[in-house]
C-alpha atoms as one frame of an Amber mdcrd trajectory, in Angstrom:
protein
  -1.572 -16.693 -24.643  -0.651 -13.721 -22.528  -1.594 -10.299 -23.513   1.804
  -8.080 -24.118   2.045  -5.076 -22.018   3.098  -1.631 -23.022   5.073   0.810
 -20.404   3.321   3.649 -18.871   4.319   6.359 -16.576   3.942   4.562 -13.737
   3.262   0.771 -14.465   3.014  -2.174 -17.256  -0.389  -1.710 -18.702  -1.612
  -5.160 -20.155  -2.706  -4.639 -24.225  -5.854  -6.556 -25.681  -6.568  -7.876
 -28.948  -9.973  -6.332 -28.397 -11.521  -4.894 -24.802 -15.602  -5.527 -25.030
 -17.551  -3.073 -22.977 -20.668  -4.999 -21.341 -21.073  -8.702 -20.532 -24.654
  -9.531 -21.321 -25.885 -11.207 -24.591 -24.523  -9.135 -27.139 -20.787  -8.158
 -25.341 -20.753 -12.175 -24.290 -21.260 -13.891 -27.930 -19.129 -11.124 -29.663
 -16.550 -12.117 -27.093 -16.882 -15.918 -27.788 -16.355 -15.126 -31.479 -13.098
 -13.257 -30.967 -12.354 -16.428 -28.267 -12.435 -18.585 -30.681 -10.000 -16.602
 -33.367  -7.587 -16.877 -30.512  -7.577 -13.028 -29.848  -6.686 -11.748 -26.657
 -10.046 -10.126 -25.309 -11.108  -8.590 -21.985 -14.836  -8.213 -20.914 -15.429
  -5.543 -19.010 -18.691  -5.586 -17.088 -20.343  -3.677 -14.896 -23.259  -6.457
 -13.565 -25.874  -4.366 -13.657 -27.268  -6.070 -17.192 -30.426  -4.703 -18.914
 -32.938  -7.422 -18.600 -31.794  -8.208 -14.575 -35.336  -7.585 -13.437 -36.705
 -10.259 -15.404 -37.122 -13.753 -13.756 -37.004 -15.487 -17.273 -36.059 -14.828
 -20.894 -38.717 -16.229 -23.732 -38.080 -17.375 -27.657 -34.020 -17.349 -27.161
 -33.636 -21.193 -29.172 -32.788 -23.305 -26.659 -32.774 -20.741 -23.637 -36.881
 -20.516 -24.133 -38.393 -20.130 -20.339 -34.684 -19.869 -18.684 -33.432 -16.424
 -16.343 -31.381 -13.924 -18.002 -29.029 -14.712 -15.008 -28.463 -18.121 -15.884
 -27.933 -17.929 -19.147 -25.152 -15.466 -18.495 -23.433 -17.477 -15.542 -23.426
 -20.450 -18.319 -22.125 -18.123 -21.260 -19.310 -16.693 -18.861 -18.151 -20.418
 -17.883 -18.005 -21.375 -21.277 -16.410 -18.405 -22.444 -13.659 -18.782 -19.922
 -12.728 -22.024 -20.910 -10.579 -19.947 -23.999  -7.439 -19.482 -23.184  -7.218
 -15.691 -24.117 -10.019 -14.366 -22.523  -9.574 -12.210 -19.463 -12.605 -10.939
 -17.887 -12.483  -7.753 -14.993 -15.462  -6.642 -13.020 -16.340  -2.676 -12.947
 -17.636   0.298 -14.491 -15.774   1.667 -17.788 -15.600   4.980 -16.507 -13.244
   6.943 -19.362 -11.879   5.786 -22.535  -9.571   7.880 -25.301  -8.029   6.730
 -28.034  -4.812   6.820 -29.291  -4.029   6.561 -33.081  -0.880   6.084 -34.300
   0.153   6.714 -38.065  -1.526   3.504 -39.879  -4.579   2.001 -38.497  -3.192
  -1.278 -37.557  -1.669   1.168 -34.671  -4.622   1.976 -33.704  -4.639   2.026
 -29.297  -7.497   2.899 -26.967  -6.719   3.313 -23.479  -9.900   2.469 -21.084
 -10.129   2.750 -17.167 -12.268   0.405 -14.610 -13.331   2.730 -11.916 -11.612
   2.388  -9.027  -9.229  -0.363 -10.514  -7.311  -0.478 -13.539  -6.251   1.054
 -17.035  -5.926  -1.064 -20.256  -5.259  -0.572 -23.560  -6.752  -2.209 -26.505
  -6.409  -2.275 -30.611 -10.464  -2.169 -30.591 -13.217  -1.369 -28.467 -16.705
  -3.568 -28.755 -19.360  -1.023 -26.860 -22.334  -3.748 -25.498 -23.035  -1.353
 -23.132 -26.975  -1.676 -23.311 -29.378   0.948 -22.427 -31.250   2.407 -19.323
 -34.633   2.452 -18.693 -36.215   5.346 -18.090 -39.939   3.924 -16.990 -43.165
   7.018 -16.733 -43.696   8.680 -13.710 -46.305   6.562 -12.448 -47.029   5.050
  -8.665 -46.101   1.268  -8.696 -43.957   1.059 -12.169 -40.516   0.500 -10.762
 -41.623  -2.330  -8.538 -43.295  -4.477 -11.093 -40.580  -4.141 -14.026 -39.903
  -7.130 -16.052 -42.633  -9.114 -13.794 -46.088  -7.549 -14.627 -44.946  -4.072
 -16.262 -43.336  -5.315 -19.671 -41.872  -3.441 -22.920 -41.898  -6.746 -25.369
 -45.205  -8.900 -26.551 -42.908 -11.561 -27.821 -41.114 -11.394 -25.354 -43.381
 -11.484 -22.200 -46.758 -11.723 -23.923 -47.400 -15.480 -24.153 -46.658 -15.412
 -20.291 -49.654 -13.325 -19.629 -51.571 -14.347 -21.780 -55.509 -14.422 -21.420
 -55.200 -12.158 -19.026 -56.442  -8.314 -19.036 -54.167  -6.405 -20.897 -53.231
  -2.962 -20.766 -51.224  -0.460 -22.819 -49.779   2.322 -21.275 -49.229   4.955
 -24.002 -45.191   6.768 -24.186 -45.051   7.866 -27.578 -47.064   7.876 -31.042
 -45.786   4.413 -31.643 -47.356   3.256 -28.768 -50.586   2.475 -30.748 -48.559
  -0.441 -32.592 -47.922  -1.952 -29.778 -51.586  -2.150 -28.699 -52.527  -3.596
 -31.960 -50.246  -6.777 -31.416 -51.237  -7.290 -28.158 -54.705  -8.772 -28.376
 -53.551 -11.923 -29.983 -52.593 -12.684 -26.259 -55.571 -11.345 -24.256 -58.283
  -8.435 -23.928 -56.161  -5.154 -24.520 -57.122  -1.597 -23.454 -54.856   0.994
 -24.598 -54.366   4.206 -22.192 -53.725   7.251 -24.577 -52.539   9.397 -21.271
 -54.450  12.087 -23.020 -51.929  12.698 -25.104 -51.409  10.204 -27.662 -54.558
   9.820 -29.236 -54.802   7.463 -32.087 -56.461   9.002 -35.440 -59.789   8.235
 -36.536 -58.234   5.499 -38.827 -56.042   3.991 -36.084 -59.266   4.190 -33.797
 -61.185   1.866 -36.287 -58.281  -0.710 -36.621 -58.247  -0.677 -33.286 -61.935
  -1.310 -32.753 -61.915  -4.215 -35.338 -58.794  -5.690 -32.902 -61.609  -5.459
 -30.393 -59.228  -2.332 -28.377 -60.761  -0.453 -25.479 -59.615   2.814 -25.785
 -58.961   4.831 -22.502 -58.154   8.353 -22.497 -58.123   9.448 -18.790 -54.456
   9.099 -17.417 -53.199   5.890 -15.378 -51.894   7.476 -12.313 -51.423   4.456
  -9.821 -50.845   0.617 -10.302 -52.640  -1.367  -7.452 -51.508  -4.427  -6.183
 -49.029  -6.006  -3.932 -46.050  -5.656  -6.200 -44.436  -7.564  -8.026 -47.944
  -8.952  -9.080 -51.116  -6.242 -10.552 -54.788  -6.478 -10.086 -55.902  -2.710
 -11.215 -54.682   0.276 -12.490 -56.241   3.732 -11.039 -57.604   6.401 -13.263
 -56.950  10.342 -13.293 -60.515  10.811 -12.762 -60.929   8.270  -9.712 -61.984
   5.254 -11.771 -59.897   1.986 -11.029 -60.050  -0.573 -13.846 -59.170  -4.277
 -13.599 -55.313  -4.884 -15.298 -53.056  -7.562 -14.269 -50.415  -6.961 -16.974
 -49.095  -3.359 -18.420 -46.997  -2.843 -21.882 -45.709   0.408 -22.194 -42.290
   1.787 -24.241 -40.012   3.058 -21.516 -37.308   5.972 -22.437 -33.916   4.730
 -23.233 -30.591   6.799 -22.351 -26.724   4.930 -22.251 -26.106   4.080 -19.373
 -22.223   4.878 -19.666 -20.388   8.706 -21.022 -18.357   5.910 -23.086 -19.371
   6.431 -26.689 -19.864  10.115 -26.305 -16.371  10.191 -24.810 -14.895   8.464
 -27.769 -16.720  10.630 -30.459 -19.362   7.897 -31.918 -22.400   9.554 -33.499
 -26.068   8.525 -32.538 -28.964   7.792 -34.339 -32.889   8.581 -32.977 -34.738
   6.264 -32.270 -38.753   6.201 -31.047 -37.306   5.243 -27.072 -34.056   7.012
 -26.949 -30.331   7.947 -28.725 -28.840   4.459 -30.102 -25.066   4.587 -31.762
 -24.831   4.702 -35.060 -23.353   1.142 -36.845 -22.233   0.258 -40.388 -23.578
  -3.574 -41.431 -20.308  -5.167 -39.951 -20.934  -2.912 -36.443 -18.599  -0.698
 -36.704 -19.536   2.812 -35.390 -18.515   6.577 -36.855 -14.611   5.547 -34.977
 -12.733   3.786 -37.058 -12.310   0.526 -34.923 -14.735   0.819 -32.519 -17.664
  -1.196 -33.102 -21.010  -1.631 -30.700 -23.872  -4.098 -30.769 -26.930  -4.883
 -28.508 -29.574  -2.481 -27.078 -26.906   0.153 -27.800 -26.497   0.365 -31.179
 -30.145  -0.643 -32.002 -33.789   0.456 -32.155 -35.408  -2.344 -31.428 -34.624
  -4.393 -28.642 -34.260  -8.058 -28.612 -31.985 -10.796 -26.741 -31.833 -12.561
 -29.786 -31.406  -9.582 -32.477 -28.676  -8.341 -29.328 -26.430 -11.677 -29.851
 -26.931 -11.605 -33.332 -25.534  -7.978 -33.462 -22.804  -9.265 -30.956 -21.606
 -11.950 -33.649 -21.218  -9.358 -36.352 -19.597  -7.067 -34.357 -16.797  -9.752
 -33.301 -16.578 -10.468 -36.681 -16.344  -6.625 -37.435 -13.505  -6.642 -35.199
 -11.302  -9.504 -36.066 -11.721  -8.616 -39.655 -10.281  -5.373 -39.083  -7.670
  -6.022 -37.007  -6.470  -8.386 -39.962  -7.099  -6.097 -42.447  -6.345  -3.290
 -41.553
Protein backbone atom coordinates (compact mmCIF):
# COMPACT_ATOMS: atom_id res chain seq x y z
CA UNK A 1 0.00 0.00 0.00
CA UNK A 2 1.20 3.43 -0.97
CA UNK A 3 0.61 6.35 1.20
CA UNK A 4 -1.73 9.07 -0.81
CA UNK A 5 -0.20 12.39 -1.18
CA UNK A 6 -1.80 15.74 -0.69
CA UNK A 7 -0.65 18.96 -2.93
CA UNK A 8 1.38 21.61 -1.40
CA UNK A 9 2.71 24.84 -2.58
CA UNK A 10 5.47 23.55 -4.05
CA UNK A 11 5.40 19.64 -4.15
CA UNK A 12 3.28 16.24 -3.43
CA UNK A 13 3.67 15.74 0.24
CA UNK A 14 3.22 11.90 1.03
CA UNK A 15 0.20 11.44 3.97
CA UNK A 16 0.60 8.69 6.80
CA UNK A 17 -1.81 6.69 8.56
CA UNK A 18 0.26 7.58 11.60
CA UNK A 19 4.05 9.30 11.63
CA UNK A 20 5.90 7.82 15.02
CA UNK A 21 8.50 10.16 16.37
CA UNK A 22 11.57 7.97 17.74
CA UNK A 23 12.69 4.48 16.73
CA UNK A 24 13.82 2.81 19.90
CA UNK A 25 11.69 0.35 22.01
CA UNK A 26 8.68 2.16 22.58
CA UNK A 27 8.34 4.18 18.85
CA UNK A 28 9.48 0.52 17.27
CA UNK A 29 6.67 -1.90 18.92
CA UNK A 30 3.95 0.88 18.66
CA UNK A 31 4.97 0.92 15.02
CA UNK A 32 4.76 -2.94 14.61
CA UNK A 33 1.25 -2.74 16.08
CA UNK A 34 -0.02 -0.19 13.59
CA UNK A 35 2.15 -2.59 10.87
CA UNK A 36 0.22 -5.12 11.48
CA UNK A 37 -3.43 -3.21 11.18
CA UNK A 38 -2.12 -2.47 7.75
CA UNK A 39 -1.78 1.36 8.46
CA UNK A 40 0.47 3.35 6.57
CA UNK A 41 3.20 4.48 9.22
CA UNK A 42 6.52 6.34 9.00
CA UNK A 43 9.26 6.14 11.76
CA UNK A 44 11.04 8.94 12.09
CA UNK A 45 14.32 8.58 13.95
CA UNK A 46 16.92 10.48 14.85
CA UNK A 47 19.68 7.46 15.96
CA UNK A 48 20.77 8.92 18.77
CA UNK A 49 18.49 6.36 21.13
CA UNK A 50 18.46 6.72 24.96
CA UNK A 51 20.14 3.65 26.22
CA UNK A 52 23.12 3.86 23.18
CA UNK A 53 25.81 3.94 25.82
CA UNK A 54 24.94 0.74 27.18
CA UNK A 55 26.78 -2.41 25.84
CA UNK A 56 23.78 -4.70 26.90
CA UNK A 57 20.13 -4.53 27.95
CA UNK A 58 19.06 -6.93 31.14
CA UNK A 59 15.41 -8.62 32.11
CA UNK A 60 13.83 -7.68 28.45
CA UNK A 61 12.13 -11.67 28.03
CA UNK A 62 14.02 -13.07 25.59
CA UNK A 63 16.48 -10.05 24.86
CA UNK A 64 18.06 -10.76 28.63
CA UNK A 65 22.08 -10.00 28.26
CA UNK A 66 21.67 -8.70 24.42
CA UNK A 67 22.88 -4.70 23.20
CA UNK A 68 20.28 -2.18 22.90
CA UNK A 69 21.77 -1.92 19.31
CA UNK A 70 20.94 -5.24 18.33
CA UNK A 71 17.83 -5.54 19.44
CA UNK A 72 16.88 -2.49 17.44
CA UNK A 73 18.72 -3.54 14.09
CA UNK A 74 16.48 -6.90 14.58
CA UNK A 75 13.15 -4.94 15.45
CA UNK A 76 13.76 -2.55 12.34
CA UNK A 77 14.26 -5.72 9.92
CA UNK A 78 11.30 -7.23 11.11
CA UNK A 79 9.32 -4.26 11.09
CA UNK A 80 10.18 -3.61 7.49
CA UNK A 81 9.06 -6.72 6.30
CA UNK A 82 5.19 -4.84 6.46
CA UNK A 83 4.32 -3.61 3.55
CA UNK A 84 3.18 -0.09 4.80
CA UNK A 85 5.86 0.91 6.79
CA UNK A 86 8.17 3.63 5.57
CA UNK A 87 10.95 4.52 7.75
CA UNK A 88 13.21 8.14 7.16
CA UNK A 89 16.33 8.96 9.06
CA UNK A 90 16.58 12.61 10.82
CA UNK A 91 15.70 14.93 13.43
CA UNK A 92 11.84 16.03 13.74
CA UNK A 93 12.67 19.48 13.88
CA UNK A 94 8.91 21.33 13.73
CA UNK A 95 5.55 19.92 13.73
CA UNK A 96 1.89 21.90 13.61
CA UNK A 97 -1.17 20.61 13.26
CA UNK A 98 -3.85 21.12 11.14
CA UNK A 99 -7.52 20.34 12.16
CA UNK A 100 -10.10 20.30 9.93
CA UNK A 101 -13.91 20.43 10.96
CA UNK A 102 -14.47 16.67 12.37
CA UNK A 103 -11.67 14.86 13.91
CA UNK A 104 -11.34 12.15 11.43
CA UNK A 105 -9.73 15.34 9.46
CA UNK A 106 -7.49 15.69 11.73
CA UNK A 107 -3.66 16.54 9.72
CA UNK A 108 -0.28 17.22 11.30
CA UNK A 109 2.34 18.41 9.14
CA UNK A 110 6.04 17.39 10.50
CA UNK A 111 9.54 18.33 8.96
CA UNK A 112 12.95 16.10 8.97
CA UNK A 113 15.67 18.61 9.24
CA UNK A 114 17.35 19.16 6.36
CA UNK A 115 15.06 16.73 4.30
CA UNK A 116 11.49 16.46 4.04
CA UNK A 117 7.84 17.51 5.17
CA UNK A 118 5.01 14.95 5.82
CA UNK A 119 1.79 14.96 6.91
CA UNK A 120 0.06 12.54 9.09
CA UNK A 121 -3.67 11.80 10.68
CA UNK A 122 -1.66 11.09 14.13
CA UNK A 123 1.49 11.68 15.69
CA UNK A 124 3.09 8.81 18.19
CA UNK A 125 5.89 11.06 20.24
CA UNK A 126 8.71 8.08 21.41
CA UNK A 127 10.96 10.67 21.54
CA UNK A 128 12.76 9.53 24.88
CA UNK A 129 14.56 11.73 27.20
CA UNK A 130 18.09 13.32 27.74
CA UNK A 131 20.30 12.79 30.32
CA UNK A 132 21.43 15.36 32.15
CA UNK A 133 24.30 13.44 34.42
CA UNK A 134 25.93 15.80 37.85
CA UNK A 135 28.71 17.84 37.35
CA UNK A 136 31.22 15.51 38.41
CA UNK A 137 34.95 14.59 36.87
CA UNK A 138 34.70 11.14 35.10
CA UNK A 139 30.64 10.74 34.83
CA UNK A 140 30.20 11.16 31.12
CA UNK A 141 32.84 8.61 30.28
CA UNK A 142 31.58 5.74 32.30
CA UNK A 143 27.67 6.09 31.45
CA UNK A 144 25.76 2.98 31.01
CA UNK A 145 29.19 0.93 31.76
CA UNK A 146 30.07 1.58 35.48
CA UNK A 147 27.88 4.86 36.19
CA UNK A 148 24.20 3.37 36.07
CA UNK A 149 20.55 4.88 36.83
CA UNK A 150 18.63 1.25 37.11
CA UNK A 151 19.37 -1.71 39.88
CA UNK A 152 17.29 -4.04 37.81
CA UNK A 153 18.54 -3.06 35.20
CA UNK A 154 22.40 -3.04 35.64
CA UNK A 155 22.58 -4.26 39.23
CA UNK A 156 22.92 -8.05 38.88
CA UNK A 157 25.91 -7.13 36.48
CA UNK A 158 27.83 -5.61 39.27
CA UNK A 159 26.97 -7.38 41.61
CA UNK A 160 29.23 -8.18 44.76
CA UNK A 161 31.02 -5.51 44.00
CA UNK A 162 31.39 -2.06 46.07
CA UNK A 163 28.54 -0.10 45.52
CA UNK A 164 27.98 3.42 45.58
CA UNK A 165 25.06 5.87 45.49
CA UNK A 166 25.52 9.12 44.30
CA UNK A 167 22.73 11.26 45.79
CA UNK A 168 20.47 13.80 42.94
CA UNK A 169 17.39 14.26 44.68
CA UNK A 170 15.37 13.23 47.99
CA UNK A 171 14.43 10.05 46.26
CA UNK A 172 17.77 9.14 45.95
CA UNK A 173 17.69 7.38 49.39
CA UNK A 174 15.26 4.65 47.75
CA UNK A 175 17.48 3.83 45.51
CA UNK A 176 20.24 3.10 48.06
CA UNK A 177 17.96 0.92 49.98
CA UNK A 178 17.50 -1.58 46.95
CA UNK A 179 20.84 -1.68 46.15
CA UNK A 180 22.45 -3.85 48.79
CA UNK A 181 20.68 -6.94 47.72
CA UNK A 182 23.49 -6.80 44.99
CA UNK A 183 26.61 -5.75 46.94
CA UNK A 184 28.06 -3.44 49.86
CA UNK A 185 26.30 0.04 49.21
CA UNK A 186 27.48 3.46 50.47
CA UNK A 187 25.22 6.20 49.77
CA UNK A 188 26.87 9.83 49.10
CA UNK A 189 24.30 12.46 50.47
CA UNK A 190 26.46 15.36 48.51
CA UNK A 191 25.72 17.24 51.65
CA UNK A 192 22.63 17.97 50.64
CA UNK A 193 20.31 15.21 50.72
CA UNK A 194 20.51 13.91 54.01
CA UNK A 195 18.30 11.08 54.91
CA UNK A 196 16.11 11.61 58.27
CA UNK A 197 16.85 10.00 61.39
CA UNK A 198 14.26 7.26 60.40
CA UNK A 199 15.65 6.76 56.88
CA UNK A 200 19.21 6.71 58.60
CA UNK A 201 18.14 3.63 60.76
CA UNK A 202 16.57 1.68 57.77
CA UNK A 203 19.45 2.33 56.21
CA UNK A 204 21.76 1.06 58.92
CA UNK A 205 19.69 -2.20 59.32
CA UNK A 206 20.35 -2.54 55.16
CA UNK A 207 23.90 -2.43 56.45
CA UNK A 208 24.29 1.43 54.33
CA UNK A 209 27.45 3.45 54.79
CA UNK A 210 26.42 6.77 54.83
CA UNK A 211 28.83 9.44 53.30
CA UNK A 212 28.22 12.99 53.55
CA UNK A 213 31.36 14.73 52.11
CA UNK A 214 30.77 15.39 48.28
CA UNK A 215 32.11 12.93 45.42
CA UNK A 216 34.04 15.28 43.32
CA UNK A 217 36.15 12.92 40.97
CA UNK A 218 35.68 9.25 39.68
CA UNK A 219 39.16 7.50 39.36
CA UNK A 220 39.88 5.02 37.00
CA UNK A 221 40.71 4.41 33.44
CA UNK A 222 37.26 4.94 32.06
CA UNK A 223 34.99 3.10 31.03
CA UNK A 224 35.89 0.86 34.12
CA UNK A 225 36.01 2.56 38.20
CA UNK A 226 38.23 1.67 41.03
CA UNK A 227 37.58 4.86 43.50
CA UNK A 228 35.69 7.75 43.85
CA UNK A 229 37.51 11.02 45.42
CA UNK A 230 36.09 12.91 48.30
CA UNK A 231 35.50 16.83 48.81
CA UNK A 232 37.69 16.65 51.71
CA UNK A 233 40.70 14.68 49.98
CA UNK A 234 39.61 11.19 51.02
CA UNK A 235 39.42 8.60 48.04
CA UNK A 236 37.21 5.60 48.79
CA UNK A 237 37.21 2.26 46.95
CA UNK A 238 33.87 2.15 44.30
CA UNK A 239 33.82 0.21 41.21
CA UNK A 240 30.13 0.84 40.38
CA UNK A 241 28.01 4.31 40.89
CA UNK A 242 23.94 4.60 40.85
CA UNK A 243 22.84 7.93 40.77
CA UNK A 244 19.29 9.58 39.19
CA UNK A 245 20.46 11.76 36.34
CA UNK A 246 18.15 14.95 35.25
CA UNK A 247 15.87 14.30 32.42
CA UNK A 248 14.87 17.13 29.75
CA UNK A 249 13.16 16.13 25.93
CA UNK A 250 15.41 15.96 23.85
CA UNK A 251 13.19 17.46 20.91
CA UNK A 252 10.88 21.27 21.00
CA UNK A 253 8.26 18.62 19.50
CA UNK A 254 5.60 18.26 22.16
CA UNK A 255 5.95 21.77 23.38
CA UNK A 256 5.53 22.83 19.75
CA UNK A 257 2.33 20.93 19.41
CA UNK A 258 0.77 22.15 22.77
CA UNK A 259 0.97 18.72 24.95
CA UNK A 260 0.99 19.41 28.69
CA UNK A 261 3.69 17.85 31.08
CA UNK A 262 3.60 16.23 34.17
CA UNK A 263 6.67 16.44 37.07
CA UNK A 264 8.33 13.96 37.69
CA UNK A 265 11.38 13.31 40.51
CA UNK A 266 14.17 13.40 37.19
CA UNK A 267 12.57 15.79 34.86
CA UNK A 268 9.14 17.12 32.77
CA UNK A 269 7.42 13.82 31.22
CA UNK A 270 4.11 14.41 28.83
CA UNK A 271 1.12 13.97 30.18
CA UNK A 272 -0.94 10.52 28.81
CA UNK A 273 -4.51 9.25 29.26
CA UNK A 274 -4.53 5.10 29.86
CA UNK A 275 -4.76 4.50 25.99
CA UNK A 276 -1.54 7.18 25.50
CA UNK A 277 -3.05 9.74 24.23
CA UNK A 278 -1.66 13.16 25.35
CA UNK A 279 -3.66 16.73 26.16
CA UNK A 280 -3.89 16.87 21.72
CA UNK A 281 -6.51 15.18 20.62
CA UNK A 282 -4.67 12.52 18.41
CA UNK A 283 -1.41 12.74 19.43
CA UNK A 284 -0.35 10.10 21.64
CA UNK A 285 3.41 9.44 23.25
CA UNK A 286 4.91 6.47 25.05
CA UNK A 287 8.42 5.51 26.38
CA UNK A 288 10.82 7.54 28.60
CA UNK A 289 8.72 10.49 27.38
CA UNK A 290 5.58 10.16 28.65
CA UNK A 291 6.72 8.30 31.85
CA UNK A 292 8.31 8.59 35.29
CA UNK A 293 9.91 5.70 35.58
CA UNK A 294 12.07 4.39 33.09
CA UNK A 295 12.13 0.95 31.79
CA UNK A 296 12.80 -0.89 28.27
CA UNK A 297 10.19 -3.11 29.08
CA UNK A 298 7.46 -0.64 30.75
CA UNK A 299 8.78 1.68 27.32
CA UNK A 300 7.42 -1.17 24.77
CA UNK A 301 4.64 -1.84 26.82
CA UNK A 302 3.62 1.91 26.67
CA UNK A 303 4.53 1.69 22.86
CA UNK A 304 1.76 -1.14 22.37
CA UNK A 305 -0.93 0.94 23.98
CA UNK A 306 -0.13 3.83 22.30
CA UNK A 307 -0.44 2.01 18.73
CA UNK A 308 -3.44 0.75 19.91
CA UNK A 309 -4.44 4.36 21.08
CA UNK A 310 -3.89 5.33 17.64
CA UNK A 311 -5.56 2.86 15.42
CA UNK A 312 -8.52 2.98 17.67
CA UNK A 313 -8.93 6.50 17.05
CA UNK A 314 -8.37 6.78 13.71
CA UNK A 315 -11.39 4.21 13.43
CA UNK A 316 -13.37 5.83 15.71
CA UNK A 317 -13.14 8.85 15.41
Amino acid sequence: MIPKTISNETSLRPIFDVAIIGGSFAGLTAAMQLARARRNICVMDAGKPRNRFALTSHGFLGLDGKSPTEIRKTAISQLMAYPTVTMRDGLVSHAEPHAGPHDSDMRFDITIEGSECITARRIILATGVRDILPDISGMTERWGVTVLHCPYCHGYEVRDEQIGVIATMPQSSHQAMMLPDWGPTTYFTQGVYLPDDETSAKMAQRGITIENSPVVALLGTAPTLEAVRLADGRTLPITAVFTGPKVAMPSPVAELLGCAFDDGPQGPFIKVDASQETTVPGIFAAGDAAAARHNATLASAAGIMAGFGAHQSLIFA
